[in-house]
PDB file of C-alpha atoms in Angstrom:
ATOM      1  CA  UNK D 238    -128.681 -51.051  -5.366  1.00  0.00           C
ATOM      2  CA  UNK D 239    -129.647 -49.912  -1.704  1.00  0.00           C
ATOM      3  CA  UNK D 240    -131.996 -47.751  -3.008  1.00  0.00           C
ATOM      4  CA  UNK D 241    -133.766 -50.518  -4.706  1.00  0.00           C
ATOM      5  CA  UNK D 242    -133.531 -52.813  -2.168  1.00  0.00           C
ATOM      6  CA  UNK D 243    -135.534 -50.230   0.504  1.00  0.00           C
ATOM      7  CA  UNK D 244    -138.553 -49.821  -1.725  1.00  0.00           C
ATOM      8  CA  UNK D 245    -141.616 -52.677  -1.667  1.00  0.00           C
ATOM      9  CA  UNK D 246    -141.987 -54.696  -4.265  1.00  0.00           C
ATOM     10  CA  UNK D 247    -145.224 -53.909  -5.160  1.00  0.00           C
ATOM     11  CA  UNK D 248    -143.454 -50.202  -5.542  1.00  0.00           C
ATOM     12  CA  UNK D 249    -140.510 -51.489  -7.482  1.00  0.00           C
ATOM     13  CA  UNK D 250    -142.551 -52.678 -10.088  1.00  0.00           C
ATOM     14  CA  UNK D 251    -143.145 -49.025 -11.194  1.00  0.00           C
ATOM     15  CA  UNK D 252    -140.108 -48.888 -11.531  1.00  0.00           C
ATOM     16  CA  UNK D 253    -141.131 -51.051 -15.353  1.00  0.00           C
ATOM     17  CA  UNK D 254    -142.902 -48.853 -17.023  1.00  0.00           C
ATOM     18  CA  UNK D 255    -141.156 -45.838 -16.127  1.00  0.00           C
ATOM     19  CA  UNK D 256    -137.634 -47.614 -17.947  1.00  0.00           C
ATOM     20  CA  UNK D 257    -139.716 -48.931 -20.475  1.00  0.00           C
ATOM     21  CA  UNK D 258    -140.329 -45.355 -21.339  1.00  0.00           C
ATOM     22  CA  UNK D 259    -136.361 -43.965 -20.599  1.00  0.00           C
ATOM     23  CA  UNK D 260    -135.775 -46.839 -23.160  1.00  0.00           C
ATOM     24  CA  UNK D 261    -138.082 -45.566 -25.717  1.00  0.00           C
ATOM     25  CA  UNK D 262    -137.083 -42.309 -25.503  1.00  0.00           C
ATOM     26  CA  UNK D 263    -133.735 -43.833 -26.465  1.00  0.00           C
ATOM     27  CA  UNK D 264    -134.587 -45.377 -29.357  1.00  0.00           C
ATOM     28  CA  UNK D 265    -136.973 -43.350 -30.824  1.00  0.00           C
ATOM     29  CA  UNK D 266    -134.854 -40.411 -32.739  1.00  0.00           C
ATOM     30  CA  UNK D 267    -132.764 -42.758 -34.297  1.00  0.00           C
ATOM     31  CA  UNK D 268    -134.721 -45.569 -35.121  1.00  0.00           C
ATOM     32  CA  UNK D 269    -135.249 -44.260 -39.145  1.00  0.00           C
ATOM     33  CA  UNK D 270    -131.762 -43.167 -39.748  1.00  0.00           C
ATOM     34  CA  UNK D 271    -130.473 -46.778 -38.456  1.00  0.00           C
ATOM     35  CA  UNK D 272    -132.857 -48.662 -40.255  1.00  0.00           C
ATOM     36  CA  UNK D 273    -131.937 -47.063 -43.264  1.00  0.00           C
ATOM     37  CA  UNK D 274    -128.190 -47.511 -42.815  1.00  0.00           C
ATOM     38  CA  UNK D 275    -128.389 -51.402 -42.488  1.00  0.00           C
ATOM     39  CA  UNK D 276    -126.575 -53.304 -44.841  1.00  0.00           C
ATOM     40  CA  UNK D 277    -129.223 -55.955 -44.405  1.00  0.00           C
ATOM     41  CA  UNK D 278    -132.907 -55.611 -44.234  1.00  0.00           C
ATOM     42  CA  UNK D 279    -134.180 -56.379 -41.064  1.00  0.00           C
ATOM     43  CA  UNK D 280    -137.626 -55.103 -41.416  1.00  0.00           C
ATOM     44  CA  UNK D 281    -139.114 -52.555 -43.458  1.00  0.00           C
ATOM     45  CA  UNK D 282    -137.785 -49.001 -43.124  1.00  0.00           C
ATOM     46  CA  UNK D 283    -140.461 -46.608 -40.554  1.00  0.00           C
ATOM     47  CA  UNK D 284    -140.519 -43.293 -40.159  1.00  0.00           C
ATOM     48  CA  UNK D 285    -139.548 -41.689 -37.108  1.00  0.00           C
ATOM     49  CA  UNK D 286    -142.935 -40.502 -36.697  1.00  0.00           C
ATOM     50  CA  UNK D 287    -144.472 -43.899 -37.042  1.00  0.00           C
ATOM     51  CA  UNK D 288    -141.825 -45.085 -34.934  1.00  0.00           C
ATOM     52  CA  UNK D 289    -143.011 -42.644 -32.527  1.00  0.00           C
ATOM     53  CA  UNK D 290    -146.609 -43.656 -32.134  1.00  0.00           C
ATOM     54  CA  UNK D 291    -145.408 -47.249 -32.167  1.00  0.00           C
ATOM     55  CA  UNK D 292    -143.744 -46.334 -28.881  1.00  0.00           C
ATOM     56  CA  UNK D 293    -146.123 -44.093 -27.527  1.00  0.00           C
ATOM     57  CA  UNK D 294    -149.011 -46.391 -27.575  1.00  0.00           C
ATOM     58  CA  UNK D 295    -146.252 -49.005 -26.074  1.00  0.00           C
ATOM     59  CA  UNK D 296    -145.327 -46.859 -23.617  1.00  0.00           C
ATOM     60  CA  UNK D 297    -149.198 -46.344 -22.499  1.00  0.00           C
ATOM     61  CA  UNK D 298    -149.954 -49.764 -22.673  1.00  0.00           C
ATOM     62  CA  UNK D 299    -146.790 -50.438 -20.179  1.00  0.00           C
ATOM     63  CA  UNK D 300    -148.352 -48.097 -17.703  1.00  0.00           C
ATOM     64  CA  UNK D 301    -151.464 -49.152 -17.980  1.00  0.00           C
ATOM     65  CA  UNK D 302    -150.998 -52.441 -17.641  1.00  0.00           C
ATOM     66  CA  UNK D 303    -148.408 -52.070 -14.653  1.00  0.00           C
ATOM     67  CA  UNK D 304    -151.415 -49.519 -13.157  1.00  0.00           C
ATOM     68  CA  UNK D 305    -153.722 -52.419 -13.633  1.00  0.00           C
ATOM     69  CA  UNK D 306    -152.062 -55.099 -12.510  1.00  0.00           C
ATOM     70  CA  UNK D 307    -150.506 -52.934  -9.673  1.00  0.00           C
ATOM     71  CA  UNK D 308    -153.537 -51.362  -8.222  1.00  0.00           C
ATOM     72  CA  UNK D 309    -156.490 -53.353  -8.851  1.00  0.00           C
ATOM     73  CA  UNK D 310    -155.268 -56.889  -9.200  1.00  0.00           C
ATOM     74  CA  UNK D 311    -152.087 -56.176  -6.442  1.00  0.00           C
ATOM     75  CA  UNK D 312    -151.163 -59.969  -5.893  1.00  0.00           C
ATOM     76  CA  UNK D 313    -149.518 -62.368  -7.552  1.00  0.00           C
ATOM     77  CA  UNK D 314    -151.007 -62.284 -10.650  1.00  0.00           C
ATOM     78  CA  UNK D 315    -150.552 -58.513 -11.140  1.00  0.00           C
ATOM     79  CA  UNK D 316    -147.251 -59.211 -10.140  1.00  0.00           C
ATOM     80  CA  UNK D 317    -146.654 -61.739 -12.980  1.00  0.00           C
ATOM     81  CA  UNK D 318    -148.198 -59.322 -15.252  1.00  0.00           C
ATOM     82  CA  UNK D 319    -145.618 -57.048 -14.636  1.00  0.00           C
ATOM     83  CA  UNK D 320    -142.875 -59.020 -14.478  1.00  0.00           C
ATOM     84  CA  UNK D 321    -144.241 -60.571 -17.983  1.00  0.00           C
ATOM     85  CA  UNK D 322    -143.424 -56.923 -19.173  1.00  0.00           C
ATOM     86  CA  UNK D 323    -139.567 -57.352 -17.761  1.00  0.00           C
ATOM     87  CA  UNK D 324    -139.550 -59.969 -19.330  1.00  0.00           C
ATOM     88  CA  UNK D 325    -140.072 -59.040 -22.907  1.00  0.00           C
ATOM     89  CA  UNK D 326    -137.460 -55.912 -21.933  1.00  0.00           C
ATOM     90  CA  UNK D 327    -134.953 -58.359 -21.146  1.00  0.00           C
ATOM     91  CA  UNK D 328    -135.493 -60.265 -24.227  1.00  0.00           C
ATOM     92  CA  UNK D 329    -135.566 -57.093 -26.153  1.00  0.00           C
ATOM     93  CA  UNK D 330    -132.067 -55.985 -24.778  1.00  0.00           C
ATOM     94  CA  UNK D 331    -130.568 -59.131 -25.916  1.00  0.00           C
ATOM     95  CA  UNK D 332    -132.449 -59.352 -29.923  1.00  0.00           C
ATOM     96  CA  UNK D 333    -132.544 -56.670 -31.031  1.00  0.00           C
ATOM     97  CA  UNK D 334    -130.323 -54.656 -29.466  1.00  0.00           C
ATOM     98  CA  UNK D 335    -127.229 -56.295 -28.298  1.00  0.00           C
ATOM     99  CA  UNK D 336    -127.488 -58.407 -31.360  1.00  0.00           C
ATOM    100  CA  UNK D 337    -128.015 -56.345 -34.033  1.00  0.00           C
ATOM    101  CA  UNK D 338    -124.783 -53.841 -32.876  1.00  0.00           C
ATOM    102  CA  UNK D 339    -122.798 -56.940 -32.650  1.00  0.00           C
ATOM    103  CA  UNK D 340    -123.591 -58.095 -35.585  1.00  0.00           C
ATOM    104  CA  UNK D 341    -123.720 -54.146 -37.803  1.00  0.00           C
ATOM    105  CA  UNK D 342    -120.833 -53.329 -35.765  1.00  0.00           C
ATOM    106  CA  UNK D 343    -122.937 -50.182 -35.122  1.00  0.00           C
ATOM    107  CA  UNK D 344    -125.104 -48.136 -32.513  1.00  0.00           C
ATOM    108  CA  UNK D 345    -128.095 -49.662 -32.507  1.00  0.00           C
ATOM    109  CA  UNK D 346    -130.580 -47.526 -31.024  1.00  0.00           C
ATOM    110  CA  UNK D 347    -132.283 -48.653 -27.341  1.00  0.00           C
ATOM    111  CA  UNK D 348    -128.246 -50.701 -26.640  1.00  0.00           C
ATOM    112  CA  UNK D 349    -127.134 -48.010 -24.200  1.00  0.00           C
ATOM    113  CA  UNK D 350    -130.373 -48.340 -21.909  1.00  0.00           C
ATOM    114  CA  UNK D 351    -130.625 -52.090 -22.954  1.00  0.00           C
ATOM    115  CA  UNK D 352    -126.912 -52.352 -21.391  1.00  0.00           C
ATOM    116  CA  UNK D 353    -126.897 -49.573 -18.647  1.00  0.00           C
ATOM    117  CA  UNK D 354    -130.569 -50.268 -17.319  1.00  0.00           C
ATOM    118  CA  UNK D 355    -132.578 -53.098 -18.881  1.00  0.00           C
ATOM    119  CA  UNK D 356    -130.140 -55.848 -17.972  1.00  0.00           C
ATOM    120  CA  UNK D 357    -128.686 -54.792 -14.466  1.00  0.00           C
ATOM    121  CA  UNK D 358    -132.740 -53.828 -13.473  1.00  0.00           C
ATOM    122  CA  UNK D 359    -133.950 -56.938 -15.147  1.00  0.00           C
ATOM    123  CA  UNK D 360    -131.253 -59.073 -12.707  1.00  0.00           C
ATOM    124  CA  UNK D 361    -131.861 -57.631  -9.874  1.00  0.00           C
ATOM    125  CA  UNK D 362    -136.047 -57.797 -10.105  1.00  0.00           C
ATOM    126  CA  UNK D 363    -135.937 -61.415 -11.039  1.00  0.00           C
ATOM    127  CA  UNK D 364    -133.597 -62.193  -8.512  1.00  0.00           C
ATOM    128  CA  UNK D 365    -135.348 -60.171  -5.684  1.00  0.00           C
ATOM    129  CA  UNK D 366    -138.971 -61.623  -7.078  1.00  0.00           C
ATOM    130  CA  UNK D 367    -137.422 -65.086  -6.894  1.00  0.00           C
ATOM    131  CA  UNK D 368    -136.258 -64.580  -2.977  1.00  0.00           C
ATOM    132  CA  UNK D 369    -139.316 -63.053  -1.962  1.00  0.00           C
ATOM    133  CA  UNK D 370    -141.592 -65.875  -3.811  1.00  0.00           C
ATOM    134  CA  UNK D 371    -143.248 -64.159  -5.790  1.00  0.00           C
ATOM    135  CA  UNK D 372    -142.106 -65.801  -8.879  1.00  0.00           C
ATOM    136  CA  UNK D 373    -141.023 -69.469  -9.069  1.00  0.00           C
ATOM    137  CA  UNK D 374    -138.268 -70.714 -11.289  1.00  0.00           C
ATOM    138  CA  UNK D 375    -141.024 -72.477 -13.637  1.00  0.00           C
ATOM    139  CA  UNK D 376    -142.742 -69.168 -13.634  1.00  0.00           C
ATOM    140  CA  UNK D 377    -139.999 -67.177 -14.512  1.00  0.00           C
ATOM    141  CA  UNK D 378    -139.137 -69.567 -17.434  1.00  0.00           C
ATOM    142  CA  UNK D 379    -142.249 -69.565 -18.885  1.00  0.00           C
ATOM    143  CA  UNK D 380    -142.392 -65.663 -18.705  1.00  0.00           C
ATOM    144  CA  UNK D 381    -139.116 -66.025 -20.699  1.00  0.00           C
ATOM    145  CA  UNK D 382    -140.093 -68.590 -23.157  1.00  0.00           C
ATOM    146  CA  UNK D 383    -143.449 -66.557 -24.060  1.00  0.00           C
ATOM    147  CA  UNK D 384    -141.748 -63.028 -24.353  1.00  0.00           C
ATOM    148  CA  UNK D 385    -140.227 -63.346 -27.654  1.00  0.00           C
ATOM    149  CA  UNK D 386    -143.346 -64.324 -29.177  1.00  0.00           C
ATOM    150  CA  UNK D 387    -145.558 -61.337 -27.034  1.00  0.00           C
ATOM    151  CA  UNK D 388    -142.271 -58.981 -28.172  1.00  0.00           C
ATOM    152  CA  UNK D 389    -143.104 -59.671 -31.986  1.00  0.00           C
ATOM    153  CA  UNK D 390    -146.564 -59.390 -31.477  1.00  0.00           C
ATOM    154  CA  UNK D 391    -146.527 -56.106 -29.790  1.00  0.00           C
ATOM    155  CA  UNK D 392    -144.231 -54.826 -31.980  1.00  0.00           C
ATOM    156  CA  UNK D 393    -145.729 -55.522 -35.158  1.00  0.00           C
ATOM    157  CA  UNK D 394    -149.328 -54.315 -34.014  1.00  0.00           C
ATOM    158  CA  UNK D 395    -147.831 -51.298 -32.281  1.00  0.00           C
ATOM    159  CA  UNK D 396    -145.504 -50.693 -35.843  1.00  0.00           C
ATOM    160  CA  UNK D 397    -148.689 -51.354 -37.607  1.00  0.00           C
ATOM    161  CA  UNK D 398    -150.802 -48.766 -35.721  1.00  0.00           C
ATOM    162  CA  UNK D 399    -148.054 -46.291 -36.114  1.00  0.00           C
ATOM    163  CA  UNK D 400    -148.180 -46.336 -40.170  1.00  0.00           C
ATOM    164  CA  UNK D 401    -152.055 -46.370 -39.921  1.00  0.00           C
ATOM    165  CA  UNK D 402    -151.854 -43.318 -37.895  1.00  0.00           C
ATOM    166  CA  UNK D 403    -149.421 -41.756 -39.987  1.00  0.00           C
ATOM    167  CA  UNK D 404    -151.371 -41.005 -42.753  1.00  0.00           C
TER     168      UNK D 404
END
């Protein structure tokens, strides 16, 4: 990952949103079709067009926050705020993703770019933010351990907002 390694962090950090988007774009098409194939109910069938503003207003949020954090804050805590984004990726490539096509023995739309980009990116930003110090190990855990819980949240406003809009 030469490439990676020549860019400052402060510059590989954009590199978040902009996957977080790739990801999306993944998932999006498929994400009625799938739910509707599942032999077990997961969560409630959505449309791909609420599925779509679900992501979209994700998708904003990530660069906004990442602009935020990036440009105004630019220092640790920007940092952390941006890594706390990684963080629910990483998560996210693990439960759903990985999970749920283990378990449904199928695609499950989002695994590719969970597999191919989430997870080798998430590595390698976590272990460059850790040798440069500008996470600690307790920080990084804690990012972790609150993820899940900000993943579910985001999700079901964001899934929320889509069927609002949808109408």
């Amino acid at each position: 990952m030469s490439f990676l390694d020549s860019l400052p962090f402060d510059r590989l950090l954009w590199l978040v949103p902009i996957f977080f988007a790739l990801h999306n774009l993944e998932e999006a098409p498929f994400m009625e079709n799938w739910s509707k194939r599942l032999p077990l109910k997961i969560h409630p069938t959505v449309s791909t067009r609420q599925f779509v503003i679900a992501v979209t207003f994700l998708t904003l949020g990530g660069f906004l926050v990442a602009y935020f954090g990036l440009e105004y804050l630019a220092n640790q805590t920007g940092y952390l705020i941006v890594l706390g984004i990684q963080a629910i990726l990483l998560v996210n490539a693990f439960v759903p993703h990985i999970a749920s096509t283990i378990r449904f023995r199928m695609y499950s739309p989002g695994v590719v770019t969970a597999i191919l980009m989430t997870l080798p990116f998430s590595f390698y930003l976590f272990r460059r933010a850790l040798s440069e110090s500008v996470l600690n190990r307790a920080q990084f855990w804690i990012l972790l351990g609150i993820a899940p819980f900000a993943m579910v949240v985001f999700a079901l406003i964001s899934l929320q907002l889509g069927k609002a809009l949808d109408r």
